[in-house]
Coordinates of N, CA and C in Angstrom, one line a residue:
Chain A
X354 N -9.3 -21.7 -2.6 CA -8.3 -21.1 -3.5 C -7.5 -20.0 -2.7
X355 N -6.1 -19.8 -2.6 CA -4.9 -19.2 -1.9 C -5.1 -17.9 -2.8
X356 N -5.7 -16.5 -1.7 CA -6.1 -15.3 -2.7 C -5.8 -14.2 -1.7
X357 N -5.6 -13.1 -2.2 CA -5.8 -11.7 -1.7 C -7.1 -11.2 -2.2
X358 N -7.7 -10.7 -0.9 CA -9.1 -10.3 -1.4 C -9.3 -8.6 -1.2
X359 N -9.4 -7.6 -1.9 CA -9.7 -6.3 -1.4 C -10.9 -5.9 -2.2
X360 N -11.6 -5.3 -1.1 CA -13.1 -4.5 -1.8 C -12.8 -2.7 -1.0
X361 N -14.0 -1.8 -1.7 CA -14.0 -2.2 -3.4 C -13.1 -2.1 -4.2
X362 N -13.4 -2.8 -5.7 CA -12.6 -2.7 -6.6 C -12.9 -1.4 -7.4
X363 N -14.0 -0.4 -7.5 CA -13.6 0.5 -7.3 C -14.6 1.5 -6.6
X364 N -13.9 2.7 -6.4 CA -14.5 4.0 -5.2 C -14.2 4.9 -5.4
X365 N -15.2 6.2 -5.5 CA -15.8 7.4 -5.8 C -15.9 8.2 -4.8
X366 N -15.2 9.2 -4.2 CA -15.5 9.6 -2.6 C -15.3 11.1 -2.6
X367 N -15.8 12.0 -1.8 CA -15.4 13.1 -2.0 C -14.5 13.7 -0.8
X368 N -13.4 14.8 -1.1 CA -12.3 15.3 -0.6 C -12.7 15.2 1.4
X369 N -11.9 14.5 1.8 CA -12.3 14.5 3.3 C -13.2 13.9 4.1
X370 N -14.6 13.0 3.3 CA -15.0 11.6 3.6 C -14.0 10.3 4.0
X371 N -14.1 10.2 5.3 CA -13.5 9.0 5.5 C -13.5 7.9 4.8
X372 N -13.0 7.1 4.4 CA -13.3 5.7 4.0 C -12.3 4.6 4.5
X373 N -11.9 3.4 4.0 CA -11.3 2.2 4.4 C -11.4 1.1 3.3
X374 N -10.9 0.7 2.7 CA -10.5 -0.2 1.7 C -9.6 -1.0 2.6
X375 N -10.6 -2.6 2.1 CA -10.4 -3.8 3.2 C -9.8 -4.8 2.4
X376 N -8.8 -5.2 3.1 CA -7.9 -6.1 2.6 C -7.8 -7.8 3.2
X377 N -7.9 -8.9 2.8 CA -7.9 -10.3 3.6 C -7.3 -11.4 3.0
X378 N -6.6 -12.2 3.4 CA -5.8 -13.0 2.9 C -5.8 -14.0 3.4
X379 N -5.9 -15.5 2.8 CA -6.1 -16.6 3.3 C -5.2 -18.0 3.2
X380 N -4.2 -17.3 3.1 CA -3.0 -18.1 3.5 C -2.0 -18.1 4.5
X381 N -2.7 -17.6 5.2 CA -2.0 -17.3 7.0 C -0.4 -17.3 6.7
X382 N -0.5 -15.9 6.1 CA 1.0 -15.2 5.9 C 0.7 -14.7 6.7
X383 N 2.4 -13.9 7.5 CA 2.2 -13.0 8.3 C 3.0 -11.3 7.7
X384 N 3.3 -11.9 6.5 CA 3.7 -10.2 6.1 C 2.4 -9.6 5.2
X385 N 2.1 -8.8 5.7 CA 1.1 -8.1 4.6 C 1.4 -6.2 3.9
X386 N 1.1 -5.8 3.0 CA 1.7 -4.5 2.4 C 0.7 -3.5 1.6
X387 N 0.7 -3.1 2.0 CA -0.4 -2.0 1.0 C 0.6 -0.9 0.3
X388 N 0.1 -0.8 -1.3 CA 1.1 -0.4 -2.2 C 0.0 0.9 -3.1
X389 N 0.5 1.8 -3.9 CA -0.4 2.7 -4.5 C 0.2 2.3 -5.7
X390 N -0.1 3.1 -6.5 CA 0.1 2.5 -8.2 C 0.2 3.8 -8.9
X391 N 0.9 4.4 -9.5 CA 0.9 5.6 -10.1 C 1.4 5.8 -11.4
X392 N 1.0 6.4 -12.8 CA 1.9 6.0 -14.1 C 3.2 6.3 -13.7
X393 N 4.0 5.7 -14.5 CA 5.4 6.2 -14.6 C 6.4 6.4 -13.3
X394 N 5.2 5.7 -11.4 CA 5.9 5.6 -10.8 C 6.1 4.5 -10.2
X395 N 5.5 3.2 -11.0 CA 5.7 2.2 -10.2 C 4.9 1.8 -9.2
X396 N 5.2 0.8 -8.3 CA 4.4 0.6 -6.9 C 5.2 1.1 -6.2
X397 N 4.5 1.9 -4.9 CA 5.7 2.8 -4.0 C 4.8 2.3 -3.1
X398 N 5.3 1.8 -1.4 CA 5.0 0.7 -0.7 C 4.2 2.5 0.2
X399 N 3.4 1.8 0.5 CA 2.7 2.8 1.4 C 2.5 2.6 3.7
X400 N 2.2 1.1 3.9 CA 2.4 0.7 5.0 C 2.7 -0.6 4.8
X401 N 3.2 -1.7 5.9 CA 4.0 -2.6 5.9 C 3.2 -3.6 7.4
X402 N 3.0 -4.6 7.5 CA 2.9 -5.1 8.5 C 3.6 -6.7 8.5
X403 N 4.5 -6.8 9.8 CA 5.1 -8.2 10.0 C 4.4 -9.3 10.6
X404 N 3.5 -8.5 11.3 CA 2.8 -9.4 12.1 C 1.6 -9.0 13.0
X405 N 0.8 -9.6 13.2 CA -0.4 -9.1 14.2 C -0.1 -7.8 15.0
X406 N -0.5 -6.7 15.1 CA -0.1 -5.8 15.6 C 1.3 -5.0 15.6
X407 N 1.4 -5.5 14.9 CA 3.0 -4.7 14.2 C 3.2 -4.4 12.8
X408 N 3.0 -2.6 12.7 CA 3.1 -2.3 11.5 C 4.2 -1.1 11.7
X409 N 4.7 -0.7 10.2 CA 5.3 0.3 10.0 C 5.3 1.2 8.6
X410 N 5.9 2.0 8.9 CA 5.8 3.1 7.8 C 6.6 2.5 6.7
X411 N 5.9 3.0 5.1 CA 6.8 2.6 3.9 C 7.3 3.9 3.7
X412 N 7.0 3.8 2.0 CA 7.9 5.0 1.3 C 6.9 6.5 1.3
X413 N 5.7 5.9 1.4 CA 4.8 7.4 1.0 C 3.2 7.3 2.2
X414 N 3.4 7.3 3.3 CA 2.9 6.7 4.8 C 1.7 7.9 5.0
X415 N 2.2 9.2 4.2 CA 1.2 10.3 4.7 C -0.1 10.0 3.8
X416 N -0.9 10.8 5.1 CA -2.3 10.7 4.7 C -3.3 9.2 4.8
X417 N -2.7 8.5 4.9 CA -3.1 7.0 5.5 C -2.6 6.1 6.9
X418 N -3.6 5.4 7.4 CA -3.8 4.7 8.5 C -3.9 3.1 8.2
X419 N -3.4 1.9 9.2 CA -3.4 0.8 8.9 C -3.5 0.1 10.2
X420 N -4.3 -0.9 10.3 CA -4.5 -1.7 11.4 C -4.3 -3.1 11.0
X421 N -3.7 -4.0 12.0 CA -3.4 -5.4 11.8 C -3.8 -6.5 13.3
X422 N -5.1 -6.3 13.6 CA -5.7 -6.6 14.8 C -5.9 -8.3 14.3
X423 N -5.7 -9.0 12.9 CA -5.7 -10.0 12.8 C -5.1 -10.4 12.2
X424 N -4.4 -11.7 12.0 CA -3.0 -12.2 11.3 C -3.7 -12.1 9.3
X425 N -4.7 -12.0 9.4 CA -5.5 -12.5 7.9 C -6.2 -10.8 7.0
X426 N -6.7 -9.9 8.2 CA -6.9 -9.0 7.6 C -6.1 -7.4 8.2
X427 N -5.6 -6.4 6.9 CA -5.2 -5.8 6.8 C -6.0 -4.2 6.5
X428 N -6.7 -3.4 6.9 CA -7.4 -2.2 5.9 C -6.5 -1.2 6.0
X429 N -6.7 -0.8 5.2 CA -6.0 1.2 5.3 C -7.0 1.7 4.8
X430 N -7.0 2.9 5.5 CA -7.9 3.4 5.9 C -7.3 5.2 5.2
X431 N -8.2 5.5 5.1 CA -8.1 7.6 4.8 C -9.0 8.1 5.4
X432 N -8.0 8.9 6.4 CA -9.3 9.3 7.0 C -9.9 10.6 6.6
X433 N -9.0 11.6 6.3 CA -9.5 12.2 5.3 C -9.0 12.7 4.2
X434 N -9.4 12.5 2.9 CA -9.2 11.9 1.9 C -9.0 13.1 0.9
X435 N -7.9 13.1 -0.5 CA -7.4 14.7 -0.9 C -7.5 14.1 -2.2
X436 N -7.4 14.8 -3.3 CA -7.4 14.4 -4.6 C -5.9 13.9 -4.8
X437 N -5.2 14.1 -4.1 CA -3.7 13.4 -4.5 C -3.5 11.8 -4.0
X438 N -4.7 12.0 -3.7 CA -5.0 10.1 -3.0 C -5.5 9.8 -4.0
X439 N -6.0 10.0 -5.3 CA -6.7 8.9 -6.6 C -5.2 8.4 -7.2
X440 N -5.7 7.2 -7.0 CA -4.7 5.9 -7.3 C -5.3 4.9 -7.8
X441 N -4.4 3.9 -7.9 CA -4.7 2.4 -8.1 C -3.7 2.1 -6.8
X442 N -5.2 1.2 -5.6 CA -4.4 0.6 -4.7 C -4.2 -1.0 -4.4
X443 N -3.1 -1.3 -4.3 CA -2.4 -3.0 -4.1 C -2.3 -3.4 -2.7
X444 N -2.9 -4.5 -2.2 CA -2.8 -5.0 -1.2 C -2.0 -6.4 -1.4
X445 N -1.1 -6.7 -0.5 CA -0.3 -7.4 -1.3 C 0.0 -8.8 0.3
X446 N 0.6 -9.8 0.2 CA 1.0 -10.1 1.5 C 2.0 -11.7 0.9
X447 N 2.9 -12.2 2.4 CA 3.9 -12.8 1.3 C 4.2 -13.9 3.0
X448 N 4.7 -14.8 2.4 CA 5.1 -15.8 3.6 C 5.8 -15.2 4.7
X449 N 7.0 -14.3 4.5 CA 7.8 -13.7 5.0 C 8.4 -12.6 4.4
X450 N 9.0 -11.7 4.6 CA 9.2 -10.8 3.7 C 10.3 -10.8 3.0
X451 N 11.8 -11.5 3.7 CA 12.8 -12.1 2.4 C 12.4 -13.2 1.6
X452 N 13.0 -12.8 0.9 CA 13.0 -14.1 0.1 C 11.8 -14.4 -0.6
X453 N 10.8 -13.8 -0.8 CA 9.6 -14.9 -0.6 C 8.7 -13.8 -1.6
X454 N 8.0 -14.0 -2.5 CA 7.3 -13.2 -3.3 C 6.2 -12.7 -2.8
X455 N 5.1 -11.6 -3.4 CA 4.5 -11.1 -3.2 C 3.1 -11.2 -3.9
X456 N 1.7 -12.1 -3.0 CA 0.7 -12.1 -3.6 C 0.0 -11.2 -3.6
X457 N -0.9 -10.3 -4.6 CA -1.5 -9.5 -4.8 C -2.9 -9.5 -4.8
X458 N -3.4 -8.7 -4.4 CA -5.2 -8.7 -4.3 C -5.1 -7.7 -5.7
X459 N -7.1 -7.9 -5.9 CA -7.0 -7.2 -7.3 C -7.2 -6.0 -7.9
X460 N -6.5 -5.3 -6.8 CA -6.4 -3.3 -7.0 C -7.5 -2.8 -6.3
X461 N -7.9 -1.4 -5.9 CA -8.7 -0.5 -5.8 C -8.7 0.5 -6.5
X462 N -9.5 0.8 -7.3 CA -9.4 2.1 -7.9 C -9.5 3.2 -7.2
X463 N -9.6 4.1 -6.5 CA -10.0 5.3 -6.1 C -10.0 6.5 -6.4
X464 N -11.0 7.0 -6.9 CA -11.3 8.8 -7.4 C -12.0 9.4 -5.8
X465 N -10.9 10.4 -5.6 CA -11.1 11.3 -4.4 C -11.6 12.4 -5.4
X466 N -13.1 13.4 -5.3 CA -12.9 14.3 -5.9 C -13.1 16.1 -5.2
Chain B
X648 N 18.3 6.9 -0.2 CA 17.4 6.0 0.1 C 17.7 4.8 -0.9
X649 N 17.1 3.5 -0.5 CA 17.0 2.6 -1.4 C 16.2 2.9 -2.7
X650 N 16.8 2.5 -3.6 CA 16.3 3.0 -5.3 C 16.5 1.5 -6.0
X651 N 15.5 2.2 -7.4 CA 15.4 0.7 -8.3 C 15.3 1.4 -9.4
X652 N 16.0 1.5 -10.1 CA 16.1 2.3 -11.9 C 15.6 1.2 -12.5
X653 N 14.6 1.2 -13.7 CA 14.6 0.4 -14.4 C 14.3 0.8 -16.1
X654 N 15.3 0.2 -17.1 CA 15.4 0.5 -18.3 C 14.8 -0.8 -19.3
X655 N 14.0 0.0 -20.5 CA 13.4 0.8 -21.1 C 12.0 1.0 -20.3
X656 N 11.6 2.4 -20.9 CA 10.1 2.5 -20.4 C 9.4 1.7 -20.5
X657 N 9.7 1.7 -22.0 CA 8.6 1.2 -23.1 C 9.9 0.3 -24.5
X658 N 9.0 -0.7 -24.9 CA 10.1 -1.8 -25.6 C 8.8 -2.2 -26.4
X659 N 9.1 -1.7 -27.4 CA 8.4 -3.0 -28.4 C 9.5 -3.6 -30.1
X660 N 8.6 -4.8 -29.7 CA 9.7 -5.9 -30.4 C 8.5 -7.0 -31.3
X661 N 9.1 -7.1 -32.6 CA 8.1 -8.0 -33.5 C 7.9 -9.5 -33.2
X662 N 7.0 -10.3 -32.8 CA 6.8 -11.6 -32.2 C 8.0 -12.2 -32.9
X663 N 8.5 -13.3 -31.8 CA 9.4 -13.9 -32.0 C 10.5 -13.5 -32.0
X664 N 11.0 -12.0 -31.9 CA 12.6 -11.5 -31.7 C 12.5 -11.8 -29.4
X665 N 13.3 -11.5 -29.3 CA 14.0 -11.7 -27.9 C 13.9 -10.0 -27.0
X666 N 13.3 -10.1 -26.0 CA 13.1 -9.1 -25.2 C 13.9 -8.6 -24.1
X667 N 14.6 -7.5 -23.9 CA 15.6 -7.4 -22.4 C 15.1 -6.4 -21.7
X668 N 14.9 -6.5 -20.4 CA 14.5 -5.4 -19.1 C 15.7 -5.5 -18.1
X669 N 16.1 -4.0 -18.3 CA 17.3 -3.8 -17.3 C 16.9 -2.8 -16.2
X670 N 17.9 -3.7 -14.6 CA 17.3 -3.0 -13.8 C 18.4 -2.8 -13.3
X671 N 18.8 -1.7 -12.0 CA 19.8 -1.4 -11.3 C 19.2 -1.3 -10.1
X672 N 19.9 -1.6 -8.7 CA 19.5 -1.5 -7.5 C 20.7 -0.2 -6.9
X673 N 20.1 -0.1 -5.4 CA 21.1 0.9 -4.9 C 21.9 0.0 -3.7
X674 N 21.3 -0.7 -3.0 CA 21.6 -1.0 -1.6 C 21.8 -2.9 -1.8
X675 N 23.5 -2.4 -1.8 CA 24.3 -3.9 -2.0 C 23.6 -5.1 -1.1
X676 N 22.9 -4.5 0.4 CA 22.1 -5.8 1.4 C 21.5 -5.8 0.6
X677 N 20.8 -6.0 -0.6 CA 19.6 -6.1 -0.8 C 20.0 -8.3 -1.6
X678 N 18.8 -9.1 -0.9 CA 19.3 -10.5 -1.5 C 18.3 -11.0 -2.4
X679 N 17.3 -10.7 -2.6 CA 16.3 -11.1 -3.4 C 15.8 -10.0 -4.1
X680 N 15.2 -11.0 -5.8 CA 15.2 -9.9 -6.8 C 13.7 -10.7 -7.6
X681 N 12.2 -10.1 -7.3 CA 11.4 -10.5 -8.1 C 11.3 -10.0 -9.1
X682 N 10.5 -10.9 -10.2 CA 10.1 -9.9 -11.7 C 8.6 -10.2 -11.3
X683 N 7.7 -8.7 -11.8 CA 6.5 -9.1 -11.7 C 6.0 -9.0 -13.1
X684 N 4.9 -9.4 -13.4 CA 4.3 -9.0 -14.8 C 2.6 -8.5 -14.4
X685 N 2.1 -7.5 -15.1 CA 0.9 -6.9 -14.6 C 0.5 -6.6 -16.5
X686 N -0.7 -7.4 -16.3 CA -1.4 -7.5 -18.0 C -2.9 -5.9 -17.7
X687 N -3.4 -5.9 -19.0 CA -3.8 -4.7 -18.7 C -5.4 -4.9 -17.3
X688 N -5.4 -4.2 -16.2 CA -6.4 -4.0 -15.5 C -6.1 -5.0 -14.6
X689 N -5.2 -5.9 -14.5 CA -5.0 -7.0 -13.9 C -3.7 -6.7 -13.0
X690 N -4.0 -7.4 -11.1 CA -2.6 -7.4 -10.2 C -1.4 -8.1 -10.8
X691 N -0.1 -7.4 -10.4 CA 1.2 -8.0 -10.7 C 0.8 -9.3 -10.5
X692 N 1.7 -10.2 -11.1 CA 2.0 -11.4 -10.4 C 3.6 -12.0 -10.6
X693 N 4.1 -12.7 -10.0 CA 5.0 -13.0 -10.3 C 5.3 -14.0 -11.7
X694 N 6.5 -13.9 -12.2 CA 7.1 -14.3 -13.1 C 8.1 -15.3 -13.0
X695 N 9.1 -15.1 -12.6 CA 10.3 -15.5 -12.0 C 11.2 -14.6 -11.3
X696 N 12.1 -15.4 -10.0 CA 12.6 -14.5 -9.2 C 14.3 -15.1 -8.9
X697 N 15.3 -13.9 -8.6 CA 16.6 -14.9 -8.7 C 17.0 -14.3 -7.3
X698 N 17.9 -15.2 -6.6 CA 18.3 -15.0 -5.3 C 19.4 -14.8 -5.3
X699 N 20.0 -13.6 -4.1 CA 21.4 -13.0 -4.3 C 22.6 -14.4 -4.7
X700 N 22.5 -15.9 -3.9 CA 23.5 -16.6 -4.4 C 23.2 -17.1 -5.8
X701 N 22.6 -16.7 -6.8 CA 22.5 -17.1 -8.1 C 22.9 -16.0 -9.1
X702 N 23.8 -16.8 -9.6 CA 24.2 -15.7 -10.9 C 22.9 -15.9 -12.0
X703 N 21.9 -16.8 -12.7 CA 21.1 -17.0 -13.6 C 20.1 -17.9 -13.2
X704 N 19.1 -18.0 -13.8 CA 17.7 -18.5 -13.9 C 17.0 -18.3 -14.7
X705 N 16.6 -19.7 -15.0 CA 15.9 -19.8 -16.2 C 14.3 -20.9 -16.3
X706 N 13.4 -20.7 -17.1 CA 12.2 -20.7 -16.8 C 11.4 -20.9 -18.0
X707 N 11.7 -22.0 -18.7 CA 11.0 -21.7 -20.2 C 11.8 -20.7 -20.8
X708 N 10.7 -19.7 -21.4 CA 11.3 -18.5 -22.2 C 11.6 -17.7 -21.5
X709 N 12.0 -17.6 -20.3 CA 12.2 -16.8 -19.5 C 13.3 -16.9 -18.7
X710 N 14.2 -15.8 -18.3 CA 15.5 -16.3 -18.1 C 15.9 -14.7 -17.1
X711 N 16.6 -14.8 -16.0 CA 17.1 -13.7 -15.1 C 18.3 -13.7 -15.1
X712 N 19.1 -13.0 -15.2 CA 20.8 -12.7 -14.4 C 21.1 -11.7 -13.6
X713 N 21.8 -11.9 -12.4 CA 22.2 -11.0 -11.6 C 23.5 -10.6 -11.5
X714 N 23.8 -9.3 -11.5 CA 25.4 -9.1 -11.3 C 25.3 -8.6 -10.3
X715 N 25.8 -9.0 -9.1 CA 26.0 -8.5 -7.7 C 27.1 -7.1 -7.6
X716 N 28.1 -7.9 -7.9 CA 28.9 -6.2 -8.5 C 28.4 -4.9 -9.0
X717 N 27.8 -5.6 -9.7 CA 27.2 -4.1 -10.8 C 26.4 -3.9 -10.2
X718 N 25.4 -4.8 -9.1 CA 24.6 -4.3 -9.0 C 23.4 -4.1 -10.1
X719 N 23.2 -4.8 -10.6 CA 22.9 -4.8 -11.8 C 21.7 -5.9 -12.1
X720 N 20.5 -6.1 -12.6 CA 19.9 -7.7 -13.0 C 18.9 -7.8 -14.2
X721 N 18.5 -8.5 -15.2 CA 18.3 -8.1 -16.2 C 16.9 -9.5 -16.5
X722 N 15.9 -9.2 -17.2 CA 15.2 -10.2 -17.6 C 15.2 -10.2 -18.7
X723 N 15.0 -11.7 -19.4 CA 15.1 -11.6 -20.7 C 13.8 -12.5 -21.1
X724 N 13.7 -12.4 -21.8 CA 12.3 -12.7 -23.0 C 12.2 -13.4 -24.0
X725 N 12.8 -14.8 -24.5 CA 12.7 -14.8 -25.7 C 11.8 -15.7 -26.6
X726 N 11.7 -15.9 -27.9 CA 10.4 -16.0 -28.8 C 9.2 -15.4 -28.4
X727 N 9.3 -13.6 -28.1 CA 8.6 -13.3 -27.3 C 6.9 -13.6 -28.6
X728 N 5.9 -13.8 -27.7 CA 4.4 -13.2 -28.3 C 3.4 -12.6 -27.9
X729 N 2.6 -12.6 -28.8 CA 1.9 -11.1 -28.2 C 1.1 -11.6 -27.0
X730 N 0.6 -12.4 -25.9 CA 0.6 -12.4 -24.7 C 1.5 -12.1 -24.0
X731 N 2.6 -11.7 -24.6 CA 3.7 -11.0 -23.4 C 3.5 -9.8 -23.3
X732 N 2.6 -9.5 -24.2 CA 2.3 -7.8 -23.9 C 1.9 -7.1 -22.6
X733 N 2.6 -6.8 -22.0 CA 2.4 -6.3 -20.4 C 3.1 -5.2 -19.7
X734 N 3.2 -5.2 -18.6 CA 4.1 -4.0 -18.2 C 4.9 -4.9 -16.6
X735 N 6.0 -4.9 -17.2 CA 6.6 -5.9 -16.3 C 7.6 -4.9 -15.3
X736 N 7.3 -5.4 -14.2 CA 7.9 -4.4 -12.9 C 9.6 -5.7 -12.4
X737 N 10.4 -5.0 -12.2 CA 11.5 -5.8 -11.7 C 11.4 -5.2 -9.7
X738 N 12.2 -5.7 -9.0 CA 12.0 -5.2 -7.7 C 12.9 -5.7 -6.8
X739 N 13.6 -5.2 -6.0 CA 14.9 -5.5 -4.9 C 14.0 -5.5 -3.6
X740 N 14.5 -7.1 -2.9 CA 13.8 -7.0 -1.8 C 15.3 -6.1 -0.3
X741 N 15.0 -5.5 0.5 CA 15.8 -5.3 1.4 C 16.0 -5.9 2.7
X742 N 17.1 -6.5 3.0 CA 17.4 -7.0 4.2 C 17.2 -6.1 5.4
X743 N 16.4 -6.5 6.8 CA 16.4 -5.5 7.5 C 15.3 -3.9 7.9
X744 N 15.2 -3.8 6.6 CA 14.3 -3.0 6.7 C 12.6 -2.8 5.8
X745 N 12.6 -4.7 5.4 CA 11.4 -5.4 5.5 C 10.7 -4.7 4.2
X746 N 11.1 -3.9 2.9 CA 10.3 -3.6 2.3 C 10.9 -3.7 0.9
X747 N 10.1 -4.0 -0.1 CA 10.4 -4.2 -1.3 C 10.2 -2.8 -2.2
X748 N 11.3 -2.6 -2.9 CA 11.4 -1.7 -3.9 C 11.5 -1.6 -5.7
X749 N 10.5 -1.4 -6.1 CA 10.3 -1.6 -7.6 C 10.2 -0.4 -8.7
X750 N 11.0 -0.9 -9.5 CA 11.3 -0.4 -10.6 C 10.0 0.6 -11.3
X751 N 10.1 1.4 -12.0 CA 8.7 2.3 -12.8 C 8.2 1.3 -13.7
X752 N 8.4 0.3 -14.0 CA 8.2 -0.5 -14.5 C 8.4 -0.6 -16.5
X753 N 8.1 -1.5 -17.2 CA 8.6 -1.3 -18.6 C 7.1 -1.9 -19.4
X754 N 6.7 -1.2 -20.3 CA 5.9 -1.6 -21.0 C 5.8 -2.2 -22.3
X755 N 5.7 -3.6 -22.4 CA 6.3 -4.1 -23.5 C 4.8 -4.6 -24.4
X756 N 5.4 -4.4 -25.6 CA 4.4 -4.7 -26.6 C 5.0 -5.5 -27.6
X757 N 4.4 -6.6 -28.0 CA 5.2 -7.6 -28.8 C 4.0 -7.3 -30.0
X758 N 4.1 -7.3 -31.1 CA 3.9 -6.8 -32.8 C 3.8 -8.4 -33.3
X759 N 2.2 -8.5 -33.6 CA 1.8 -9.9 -34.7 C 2.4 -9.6 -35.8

């Protein structure tokens, strides 16, 4: 089955514990996206990757890290971690990035406390 | 910066009347326009999507228009029922600078 996979679905961490929320997708796309989720603000793109080793900054990039050392998996990572980081996080990834819609994995909750 | 206004917050409508989600974009490169729909605890998924050379699309009960001038694109809804209850995100993809931008999204509740 053609899926976005992110674990965990949800995580409990305290202010400045490292963590990484892992992202994998198995339809050998090469665009992948990690997005946060906030009421009343939508998804606001947080990192971006086009391809193996090439990523870039989205709309809200502070405070997070992202590696793309393989075409299929994506993590972002916090390294260290603030209560303005509890979100709902989306990992998302797409054949290409015009044109072409966006499949979603099934959230992360995160409470930083 | 690239922006996505999207109107109403919040919409509710008695089953079976007709539903509209309006969105406005900022940045005229922009050529592609998803709708997503996200049910409660559950990832967006897509819905239907209309491409800058299309003025409309349609999908069952489901139907998109774009006005490139206005800038403008609009989803529509109709015989809506109460599984349409969701919170549907509209979203401009951007030429060039590889990242999609979405609306606050609208929360719609359709009334048995």
């Amino acid at each position: 089955e053609a899926q976005v996979t992110q674990n965990p679905r949800y995580l409990i961490t305290v202010t400045g514990k490292k963590l990484t929320v892992t992202c994998s997708q198995n339809m050998n796309h090469e665009y992948m996206s990690w997005y946060r989720q906030d009421p009343g603000l939508g998804l606001r793109q947080i990192y971006y990757s086009m391809n193996v080793e090439v990523t870039d900054k989205g709309d809200v990039p502070e405070g997070y890290k992202v590696s793309r050392k393989e075409k299929r998996n994506f993590p972002l990572i916090l390294e260290s971690p603030s209560p303005n980081q509890t979100s709902l996080y989306f990992c998302a990834s797409s054949l290409w990035q015009e044109n072409s819609p966006l499949h979603f994995g099934n959230g992360t909750r995160l409470t930083v406390t | 910066g690239e922006n996505v206004e999207q109107h109403p917050s919040t919409l509710s409508v008695q089953e079976g009347d007709s539903a509209v989600i309006k969105c406005t974009y900022s940045d005229s490169a922009s050529n592609y326009f998803p709708w997503y729909k996200q049910e409660l605890g559950k990832r967006p998924q897509l819905i239907i999507d209309i491409r800058s050379n299309v003025g409309e699309k349609k999908d069952q009960r489901i139907a998109v228009t774009l006005n490139k001038t206005a800038k403008h694109f609009s989803l529509h809804i109709t015989e809506t029922q109460p599984e349409d209850s969701a919170v549907y995100f509209c979203a401009a993809t951007y030429t060039g600078g590889f990242k999609t931008i979405f609306g606050a999204g609208t929360r719609l509740f359709v009334k048995a």
